[in-house]
Coordinates of C-alpha atoms in Angstrom, one line a residue:
R1 CA 0.0 0.1 0.1
R2 CA 1.0 3.6 -0.8
P3 CA 1.5 5.7 2.4
P4 CA -0.6 8.7 2.6
R5 CA 0.6 12.0 0.8
S6 CA 1.9 14.8 2.9
T7 CA -0.6 17.7 3.3
L8 CA 2.6 20.0 4.0
F9 CA 4.2 19.5 0.5
P10 CA 1.5 18.2 -1.9
Y11 CA 2.8 17.1 -5.3
T12 CA 1.0 17.6 -8.3
S13 CA 0.0 14.5 -10.6
S14 CA 2.3 15.4 -13.4
S15 CA 5.4 15.4 -10.9
D16 CA 4.2 12.2 -9.4
L17 CA 4.0 10.5 -12.8
F18 CA 7.5 11.8 -13.8
A19 CA 9.1 10.8 -10.8
E20 CA 7.5 7.4 -10.3
Y21 CA 7.5 6.2 -13.9
A22 CA 9.7 8.1 -16.4
L23 CA 12.5 8.8 -14.1
S24 CA 12.3 5.4 -12.5
R25 CA 12.6 3.6 -15.9
V26 CA 15.6 5.7 -16.6
W27 CA 17.2 5.0 -13.3
R28 CA 16.5 1.6 -13.6
S29 CA 18.2 1.1 -16.9
V30 CA 21.1 3.1 -15.6
A31 CA 21.5 1.1 -12.4
K32 CA 22.6 -2.0 -14.2
Q33 CA 26.0 -0.7 -14.5
H34 CA 27.7 0.7 -11.1
D35 CA 30.1 3.3 -12.7
V36 CA 27.4 4.6 -15.1
F37 CA 24.8 4.8 -12.2
I38 CA 27.4 7.0 -10.2
L39 CA 28.2 9.2 -13.2
A40 CA 24.6 9.7 -13.9
G41 CA 23.9 10.6 -10.3
F42 CA 26.5 13.3 -10.6
A43 CA 25.6 14.4 -14.0
Y44 CA 21.7 14.6 -13.5
P45 CA 21.6 17.6 -11.2
L46 CA 24.4 19.3 -13.5
V47 CA 22.4 18.8 -16.8
I48 CA 19.2 20.1 -15.1
G49 CA 21.0 23.0 -13.7
V50 CA 22.5 23.9 -17.2
L51 CA 19.0 23.4 -18.7
F52 CA 17.5 25.9 -16.2
S53 CA 20.3 28.4 -16.7
L54 CA 19.6 28.2 -20.5
V55 CA 16.0 29.2 -20.0
G56 CA 17.1 32.0 -18.0
L57 CA 16.4 30.7 -14.4
S58 CA 19.0 30.1 -11.7
A59 CA 21.2 26.9 -12.2
E60 CA 21.0 26.4 -8.4
L61 CA 17.0 26.0 -8.7
G62 CA 17.7 23.3 -11.4
A63 CA 19.7 21.4 -9.2
L64 CA 17.3 21.8 -6.4
V65 CA 14.5 20.6 -8.9
A66 CA 16.8 17.6 -9.7
G67 CA 17.3 16.6 -6.2
I68 CA 13.6 16.9 -5.3
S69 CA 13.0 14.6 -8.3
L70 CA 15.7 12.1 -7.2
S71 CA 14.3 12.2 -3.8
R72 CA 11.0 10.7 -5.2
S73 CA 12.8 8.0 -7.2
T74 CA 12.8 4.4 -5.9
F75 CA 16.7 4.3 -6.3
R76 CA 17.4 7.2 -4.1
F77 CA 18.7 4.8 -1.2
E78 CA 20.9 3.0 -3.7
L79 CA 22.2 6.2 -5.2
L80 CA 22.8 7.6 -1.6
T81 CA 24.8 4.7 -0.6
R82 CA 27.1 4.5 -3.6
M83 CA 27.7 8.1 -3.6
K84 CA 28.5 8.6 0.1
P85 CA 32.1 7.5 0.1
L86 CA 32.8 9.9 -2.9
R87 CA 31.0 12.9 -1.1
E88 CA 33.4 12.2 1.9
I89 CA 36.4 12.0 -0.5
F90 CA 35.5 15.6 -1.9
L91 CA 34.5 17.1 1.6
A92 CA 37.8 16.1 3.1
P93 CA 40.1 18.5 1.1
F94 CA 37.3 21.2 1.3
F95 CA 37.3 21.1 5.2
L96 CA 41.2 21.1 5.1
A97 CA 41.3 24.1 3.1
A98 CA 38.8 25.6 5.4
G99 CA 40.8 24.8 8.4
A100 CA 43.9 26.2 6.9
S101 CA 42.8 29.6 7.8
W102 CA 42.6 28.7 11.3
M103 CA 45.3 30.6 13.1
W104 CA 46.1 28.9 16.5
R105 CA 48.2 32.1 17.5
S106 CA 45.2 34.4 17.3
L107 CA 43.4 32.2 19.9
P108 CA 44.3 34.2 23.0
D109 CA 43.0 37.4 21.1
V110 CA 39.5 35.7 20.4
G111 CA 39.3 33.4 23.4
L112 CA 36.2 35.4 24.9
Q113 CA 34.4 35.5 21.6
V114 CA 35.1 31.8 21.1
L115 CA 33.8 31.1 24.8
L116 CA 30.8 33.1 24.5
G117 CA 30.0 31.5 20.9
W118 CA 30.4 28.0 22.4
I119 CA 28.1 28.8 25.4
I120 CA 25.5 29.9 23.0
V121 CA 25.9 27.3 20.5
G122 CA 26.7 24.3 22.7
G123 CA 24.6 25.4 26.0
I124 CA 21.8 27.8 25.4
G125 CA 20.8 26.1 22.0
P126 CA 20.6 22.6 23.5
L127 CA 18.5 23.9 26.6
F128 CA 16.1 25.7 24.2
L129 CA 15.7 22.5 22.3
F130 CA 15.2 20.5 25.4
W131 CA 12.5 23.0 26.6
R132 CA 10.9 22.6 23.3
A133 CA 10.9 19.0 23.0
R134 CA 9.5 18.7 26.7
G135 CA 6.8 21.3 25.9
S136 CA 5.9 19.0 23.0
E137 CA 5.2 16.3 25.6
Y138 CA 8.3 14.3 24.5
S139 CA 9.9 12.2 27.3
R140 CA 13.2 13.4 29.1
Q141 CA 15.3 11.0 27.3
T142 CA 13.9 11.8 23.9
A143 CA 14.1 15.6 24.5
F144 CA 17.7 15.0 25.8
L145 CA 18.7 13.2 22.7
V146 CA 17.3 15.8 20.5
A147 CA 19.2 18.4 22.2
S148 CA 22.4 16.7 22.4
S149 CA 22.4 15.5 18.7
L150 CA 21.5 19.2 17.7
S151 CA 24.0 20.9 20.1
H152 CA 26.8 21.4 17.8
G153 CA 27.8 24.1 15.2
S154 CA 27.2 23.3 11.7
E155 CA 29.9 22.5 9.2
F156 CA 28.0 24.9 7.0
V157 CA 30.0 27.7 8.7
F158 CA 33.0 26.6 6.5
L159 CA 31.0 26.7 3.5
V160 CA 29.8 30.0 4.3
L161 CA 33.2 31.3 4.9
A162 CA 34.4 29.6 1.7
L163 CA 31.7 31.3 -0.2
L164 CA 32.0 34.8 1.4
S165 CA 35.8 35.2 1.4
P166 CA 36.2 36.1 -2.5
V167 CA 33.4 38.5 -2.0
I168 CA 34.1 40.0 1.4
A169 CA 37.3 40.3 3.3
I170 CA 36.5 38.3 6.5
P171 CA 39.4 39.2 9.1
L172 CA 41.4 36.2 10.0
F173 CA 40.7 36.4 13.6
L174 CA 36.8 36.3 12.9
Q175 CA 37.4 33.0 10.8
T176 CA 39.6 31.5 13.5
A177 CA 36.7 32.3 16.2
L178 CA 34.0 30.7 14.0
I179 CA 36.2 27.6 13.2
S180 CA 37.0 27.5 16.9
V181 CA 33.4 27.6 18.0
V182 CA 32.4 24.9 15.5
I183 CA 35.0 22.5 16.5
L184 CA 34.4 22.9 20.4
S185 CA 30.8 22.4 20.0
L186 CA 31.4 19.4 17.7
V187 CA 33.7 17.9 20.3
S188 CA 31.3 18.8 23.1
G189 CA 28.2 17.6 21.4
S190 CA 29.8 14.1 20.7
V191 CA 30.9 13.8 24.3
M192 CA 27.4 14.8 25.4
M193 CA 25.8 12.2 23.1
Q194 CA 28.3 9.3 24.1
W195 CA 28.2 10.0 27.8

């Protein structure tokens, strides 16, 4: 049986037909060969992005539409498991390049900012999430697990720094402070989840 459709994000019948029948047939034929399947997974959002940019729309919007249509495909889990190691291979140099701007010598100058940021991200944020989960009548254990799993700074801070640095000259001490807050909150969030 098909699960009920979400009322929050209703899909039109044409997109359902495209995602479930036309796209599934294409992915079924492509999935027979491992290498072609991975290349198609990379190429599909790029091609849709190029098509959107040729029409005059944003390429990012095309990649978003491609991702949404892939999320409706029956091969989404297989594609995700095959592409996950490649994603981690590409992310490692990105995080190393972003972390290269971290200057340990400027830590004493930004120590107060790092401490305040860590208290906000690693302390006040989880307490707020715990309070909201308890207010929604979840058990203490569930509320604690929600709060501890979301009690770290996001690695998207590195992405934002990488995207903004060519446009805006971000001072190195600010980059060091943001990277330090993310690292401290990741470590403290992992320790809290484990113990």
